[in-house]
Coordinates of C-alpha atoms in Angstrom, one line a residue:
M234 CA -44.1 14.5 -27.5
D235 CA -40.7 14.2 -26.3
G236 CA -40.3 14.5 -22.6
A237 CA -44.0 14.4 -22.0
P238 CA -44.9 12.1 -18.8
P239 CA -46.3 8.7 -19.3
Q240 CA -49.9 8.6 -19.2
L241 CA -51.8 6.4 -16.4
N242 CA -52.2 2.9 -17.5
P243 CA -56.1 2.4 -17.7
A244 CA -56.0 -1.0 -16.2
K245 CA -54.5 0.1 -13.0
F246 CA -56.8 1.4 -9.8
K247 CA -59.8 -0.7 -11.0
D248 CA -60.4 -3.2 -8.5
A249 CA -60.3 -2.4 -5.0
N250 CA -58.8 -5.7 -3.9
V251 CA -56.6 -6.5 -6.7
T252 CA -53.7 -4.6 -8.7
A253 CA -53.7 -4.6 -12.6
D254 CA -51.1 -7.6 -12.2
G255 CA -53.1 -9.7 -9.9
S256 CA -51.6 -8.9 -6.8
T257 CA -53.1 -8.2 -3.7
R258 CA -53.7 -4.5 -3.3
A259 CA -52.5 -2.8 0.0
S260 CA -55.0 -1.3 2.3
V261 CA -54.6 0.8 5.5
P262 CA -56.6 0.2 8.8
L263 CA -57.6 2.9 11.0
Y264 CA -55.3 3.0 14.1
G265 CA -57.3 5.6 15.8
I266 CA -58.3 9.1 14.4
E267 CA -55.6 11.8 15.4
T268 CA -56.8 14.6 13.0
L269 CA -60.0 15.0 12.0
W270 CA -60.6 17.2 8.9
F271 CA -63.8 19.0 7.8
N272 CA -64.2 20.2 4.3
T273 CA -65.8 23.9 5.1
G274 CA -67.3 23.9 1.6
T275 CA -65.6 24.4 -2.0
L276 CA -66.6 27.9 -2.9
C277 CA -63.4 29.9 -2.8
N278 CA -62.4 33.4 -3.8
I279 CA -60.1 32.5 -6.7
T280 CA -59.9 29.8 -9.3
C281 CA -56.6 28.1 -9.6
A282 CA -55.2 26.1 -12.9
N283 CA -54.8 22.8 -11.0
C284 CA -57.0 22.5 -7.7
Y285 CA -57.1 19.1 -6.9
I286 CA -60.6 19.8 -5.6
E287 CA -61.9 22.3 -8.3
S288 CA -62.5 24.9 -5.9
S289 CA -64.0 28.4 -7.5
P290 CA -66.2 31.4 -6.6
E291 CA -69.1 28.8 -8.5
N292 CA -68.2 25.3 -7.2
D293 CA -70.7 24.7 -4.0
A294 CA -70.4 20.6 -4.8
L295 CA -69.5 20.3 -1.1
V296 CA -71.7 23.2 0.8
Y297 CA -70.8 25.1 4.0
I298 CA -70.3 23.0 6.8
Q299 CA -72.3 24.0 10.0
P300 CA -70.9 24.2 13.7
D301 CA -73.3 21.9 15.1
D302 CA -72.2 19.2 12.8
V303 CA -68.6 20.1 13.5
G304 CA -69.3 19.8 17.4
R305 CA -71.3 16.5 16.8
Y306 CA -68.4 14.7 14.9
L307 CA -66.0 16.0 17.4
D308 CA -67.9 14.7 20.5
E309 CA -68.5 11.5 18.4
A310 CA -64.7 11.0 18.2
R311 CA -64.3 11.6 22.0
S312 CA -67.2 9.1 22.8
H313 CA -65.2 6.5 20.7
N314 CA -62.0 7.5 22.5
H315 CA -60.2 8.4 19.4
P316 CA -56.7 9.7 20.2
M317 CA -57.6 13.1 18.7
R318 CA -55.1 15.8 18.9
E319 CA -56.1 18.1 16.0
M320 CA -59.0 19.4 13.8
G321 CA -58.4 20.5 10.3
L322 CA -60.0 22.8 8.2
T323 CA -59.8 22.8 4.3
G324 CA -61.9 24.1 1.2
G325 CA -62.3 25.7 -0.7
E326 CA -61.3 28.7 1.0
P327 CA -62.3 28.1 4.7
F328 CA -63.0 31.9 5.4
M329 CA -65.6 31.7 2.8
N330 CA -67.8 30.0 5.4
P331 CA -70.0 32.7 7.2
Q332 CA -69.5 30.3 10.4
I333 CA -66.0 29.9 10.1
I334 CA -65.1 31.7 13.7
E335 CA -67.5 29.3 15.5
I336 CA -66.5 26.4 13.6
I337 CA -62.9 27.1 14.5
R338 CA -64.0 27.7 18.0
Q339 CA -65.8 24.4 18.3
G340 CA -62.4 22.6 18.2
L341 CA -60.4 25.0 20.5
T342 CA -62.9 24.9 23.3
R343 CA -62.7 21.1 23.2
G344 CA -58.9 21.3 23.7
L345 CA -57.6 20.6 20.3
D346 CA -54.9 22.1 18.1
V347 CA -57.0 23.6 14.8
L348 CA -55.4 23.9 11.4
V349 CA -56.7 26.1 8.9
L350 CA -55.5 25.9 5.4
T351 CA -56.0 29.1 3.9
N352 CA -54.8 31.3 1.2
A353 CA -54.7 34.3 3.5
M354 CA -56.5 36.5 1.0
R355 CA -59.6 38.8 1.3
P356 CA -62.1 36.4 2.8
M357 CA -60.0 36.4 5.7
M358 CA -58.9 39.8 5.9
R359 CA -62.7 41.1 6.3
P360 CA -62.9 42.9 9.5
R361 CA -65.5 40.8 11.1
V362 CA -63.2 37.7 10.5
Q363 CA -60.1 39.8 11.6
Q364 CA -62.1 40.6 15.0
G365 CA -63.0 36.8 15.6
L366 CA -59.3 35.7 14.7
Q367 CA -57.9 38.4 16.9
A368 CA -60.3 37.0 19.8
L369 CA -59.2 33.6 19.2
I370 CA -55.7 34.0 19.1
A371 CA -55.5 36.1 22.2
K372 CA -57.5 33.4 23.9
F373 CA -56.2 29.9 22.6
G374 CA -52.6 31.1 21.4
D375 CA -50.5 28.1 20.1
Q376 CA -53.7 26.0 19.8
L377 CA -54.5 27.8 16.5
N378 CA -52.5 27.4 13.4
F379 CA -52.6 28.8 9.8
R380 CA -51.1 27.0 6.7
I381 CA -51.0 29.5 4.0
S382 CA -51.0 28.4 0.5
L383 CA -47.8 29.8 -1.5
D384 CA -47.5 27.7 -4.4
H385 CA -44.1 29.0 -5.1
Y386 CA -41.5 31.5 -3.6
D387 CA -41.5 33.4 -6.8
A388 CA -44.7 35.7 -7.3
T389 CA -44.8 35.1 -11.1
V390 CA -45.0 31.3 -10.7
H391 CA -47.6 31.5 -8.1
D392 CA -49.5 33.9 -9.9
A393 CA -49.7 31.6 -12.9
E394 CA -51.6 29.2 -11.1
R395 CA -53.7 31.3 -8.6
G396 CA -54.2 34.9 -10.7
R397 CA -52.6 37.8 -11.2
G398 CA -51.7 39.7 -7.8
A399 CA -52.7 36.8 -5.8
F400 CA -49.0 36.3 -4.3
D401 CA -49.0 40.0 -2.9
K402 CA -52.4 39.4 -1.5
S403 CA -51.4 36.4 0.2
L404 CA -48.5 38.0 1.7
Q405 CA -50.5 40.9 2.9
G406 CA -52.8 38.3 4.9
M407 CA -49.4 36.9 6.4
R408 CA -48.1 40.1 7.4
W409 CA -51.7 40.6 9.3
L410 CA -51.3 37.4 10.7
S411 CA -47.7 37.9 11.8
D412 CA -48.5 41.0 13.5
Q413 CA -51.4 39.3 15.7
G414 CA -48.6 36.7 16.7
A415 CA -50.5 33.8 14.9
N416 CA -48.8 30.5 14.3
M417 CA -48.1 30.3 10.8
A418 CA -46.8 27.4 8.1
I419 CA -46.5 27.4 4.6
A420 CA -47.9 24.8 1.8
A421 CA -45.9 24.9 -1.2
R422 CA -45.6 22.9 -4.5
Q423 CA -42.0 21.4 -5.8
L424 CA -41.8 21.8 -9.4
R425 CA -40.5 18.8 -11.4
H426 CA -37.3 20.4 -12.1
E427 CA -36.7 21.8 -8.6
E428 CA -34.7 20.2 -5.7
E429 CA -36.3 20.4 -2.2
A430 CA -33.0 22.0 -0.5
D431 CA -33.2 24.9 -3.0
V432 CA -37.1 25.4 -2.2
R433 CA -36.6 25.3 1.2
A434 CA -33.6 27.8 0.9
A435 CA -35.7 30.2 -1.2
F436 CA -38.6 30.3 1.3
T437 CA -36.2 30.7 4.0
Q438 CA -34.8 33.9 2.3
L439 CA -38.6 35.1 1.6
C440 CA -39.5 34.5 5.1
Q441 CA -36.5 36.3 6.3
N442 CA -37.0 39.1 4.1
E443 CA -40.8 39.5 5.5
G444 CA -39.9 39.2 9.0
F445 CA -41.8 35.9 9.3
D446 CA -41.2 33.4 12.0
I447 CA -41.2 30.3 10.1
D448 CA -38.8 27.7 10.1
C449 CA -38.6 26.6 6.2
N450 CA -36.4 23.4 7.2
N451 CA -39.0 22.1 9.4
P452 CA -41.2 19.8 7.3
A453 CA -44.1 20.5 9.6
K454 CA -43.7 24.4 8.8
L455 CA -42.9 24.5 4.9
V456 CA -45.0 21.5 3.6
I457 CA -43.9 20.9 0.4
F458 CA -46.2 18.7 -2.0
P459 CA -45.6 16.9 -5.0
E460 CA -47.5 17.7 -8.1
M461 CA -50.8 15.7 -7.9
D462 CA -51.8 14.8 -11.6
A463 CA -54.1 11.7 -11.4
Q464 CA -53.4 10.7 -15.1
V465 CA -49.5 10.4 -14.6
D466 CA -48.8 6.8 -14.3
V467 CA -47.6 5.7 -10.8
P468 CA -47.1 2.2 -9.5
E469 CA -49.9 0.5 -7.5
I470 CA -49.4 -0.5 -4.0
T471 CA -49.5 -4.1 -3.2
T472 CA -49.2 -5.8 0.2
E473 CA -45.5 -6.5 -0.9
C474 CA -44.7 -2.9 -1.1
W475 CA -44.6 -2.3 2.5
G476 CA -41.6 -4.5 2.8
I477 CA -39.9 -3.4 -0.3
L478 CA -40.2 0.3 0.8
N479 CA -39.9 -0.4 4.3
K480 CA -42.7 1.6 5.2
S481 CA -45.9 0.7 7.6
P482 CA -49.5 1.3 6.8
R483 CA -49.2 3.2 10.0
D484 CA -47.1 6.0 7.8
V485 CA -50.0 6.6 5.5
M486 CA -52.6 9.6 6.2
C487 CA -55.7 7.5 6.2
A488 CA -54.0 5.6 9.2
T489 CA -54.9 8.3 11.6
T490 CA -57.4 10.5 9.9
R491 CA -60.7 11.3 8.4
M492 CA -62.8 14.0 6.8
V493 CA -66.3 15.4 6.8
V494 CA -67.8 16.6 4.1
H495 CA -71.4 18.1 3.1
R496 CA -72.5 17.2 -0.5
R497 CA -74.8 19.4 -2.2
G498 CA -78.4 18.2 -2.0
A499 CA -77.7 15.6 0.9
D500 CA -79.4 15.8 4.1
R501 CA -76.5 15.1 6.1
P502 CA -72.6 15.1 6.1
T503 CA -70.6 12.1 5.3
V504 CA -67.2 11.1 6.0
L505 CA -64.4 10.2 3.8
A506 CA -61.3 8.7 4.0
C507 CA -59.0 11.4 2.6
T508 CA -58.7 15.1 2.2
L509 CA -57.7 14.5 -1.5
L510 CA -60.7 12.5 -2.8
A511 CA -63.4 14.4 -1.8
Y512 CA -65.5 13.5 -4.9
D513 CA -64.9 9.8 -5.4
T514 CA -67.6 8.0 -3.8
A515 CA -65.3 4.8 -3.3
F516 CA -63.8 6.8 -0.7
E517 CA -67.0 7.5 1.0
L518 CA -67.2 5.4 4.3
G519 CA -70.5 6.4 5.9
E520 CA -72.4 9.2 7.8
T521 CA -70.7 8.5 11.3
L522 CA -67.1 8.2 12.3
A523 CA -68.2 4.5 13.4
Q524 CA -69.0 3.4 10.2
A525 CA -66.0 5.1 8.8
A526 CA -63.6 2.8 11.0
G527 CA -62.9 0.2 8.4
P528 CA -59.9 0.0 6.4
V529 CA -59.2 2.2 3.3
S530 CA -58.0 0.5 0.0
L531 CA -55.3 2.3 -1.9
N532 CA -57.2 2.3 -5.1
H533 CA -56.4 5.8 -6.3
P534 CA -53.1 7.3 -8.0
H535 CA -52.9 9.7 -5.3
C536 CA -52.6 6.9 -2.7
A537 CA -49.3 6.1 -4.3
K538 CA -48.0 9.0 -5.4
F539 CA -48.7 11.6 -2.5
C540 CA -49.0 9.2 0.7
V541 CA -47.0 6.0 0.0
L542 CA -44.3 7.3 -2.2
G543 CA -44.5 10.8 -1.6
G544 CA -44.8 10.4 2.2
A545 CA -46.9 13.4 2.4
S546 CA -49.5 14.4 4.9
C547 CA -52.0 17.4 5.1
S548 CA -52.0 17.3 8.8
A549 CA -49.6 19.2 11.3

């Protein structure tokens, strides 16, 4: 079909050390964990059309992480003198996890900023959860941050991804968070035909209309992600690309982050290189942060498009 995106070259991303043309594949050393992510579980209250992790009300491939496990990994990071500043929580929908308030508390009581990625829908709006969040916001204030997934500023586009009425339900949750004085940010997607400046201007107008204190011109407050289609052809990243692109391995997300998941059927959680590659066992680094301290080979299309070329990061 004319205008269709090119499909991924099947020869690419096969060898962890060498690209399809025989060049040395780039890798990223761990400079120190600044953000430690936990996947709270892949269960979600909705099924999105293009969810990179295929979360849904039925997908429990990653089971609920437990507070004791979270605390154990945070203490390990501290014992190894990682420059930890932030704990990130993603899913699925984090507020589906019955222990989410205690999980958040694990990070806050250790003096970390805590970033929760949420759709701000019904799981967050349950009375028990609201009471817990009110107490945490009142006690820890600016340490606790919520990044709400609004795929688009237009309700029709957003609902085409997340289901009818999803946009309005997320806005209701955002209004409640705003009333509590919570720190909010937005995670959006940039459609292929859109300019970033136009997306930021439209979200600025939306936030002004709603009275949300969100600076949409701040990349940390309106995080705009590129579309992530692993079947669309992207260049492989070689060691020479750092100089060509005028970038450093330190700029890439896995240089300063790791993610902990608990796979269904596994006895213990495991540590992954990246929040985006939860199912790819090639990016599974071990059961401890010490085992996960080695370099990460950029052997996936997301490494190229999202992190190196897109310059995006899941952290705040």
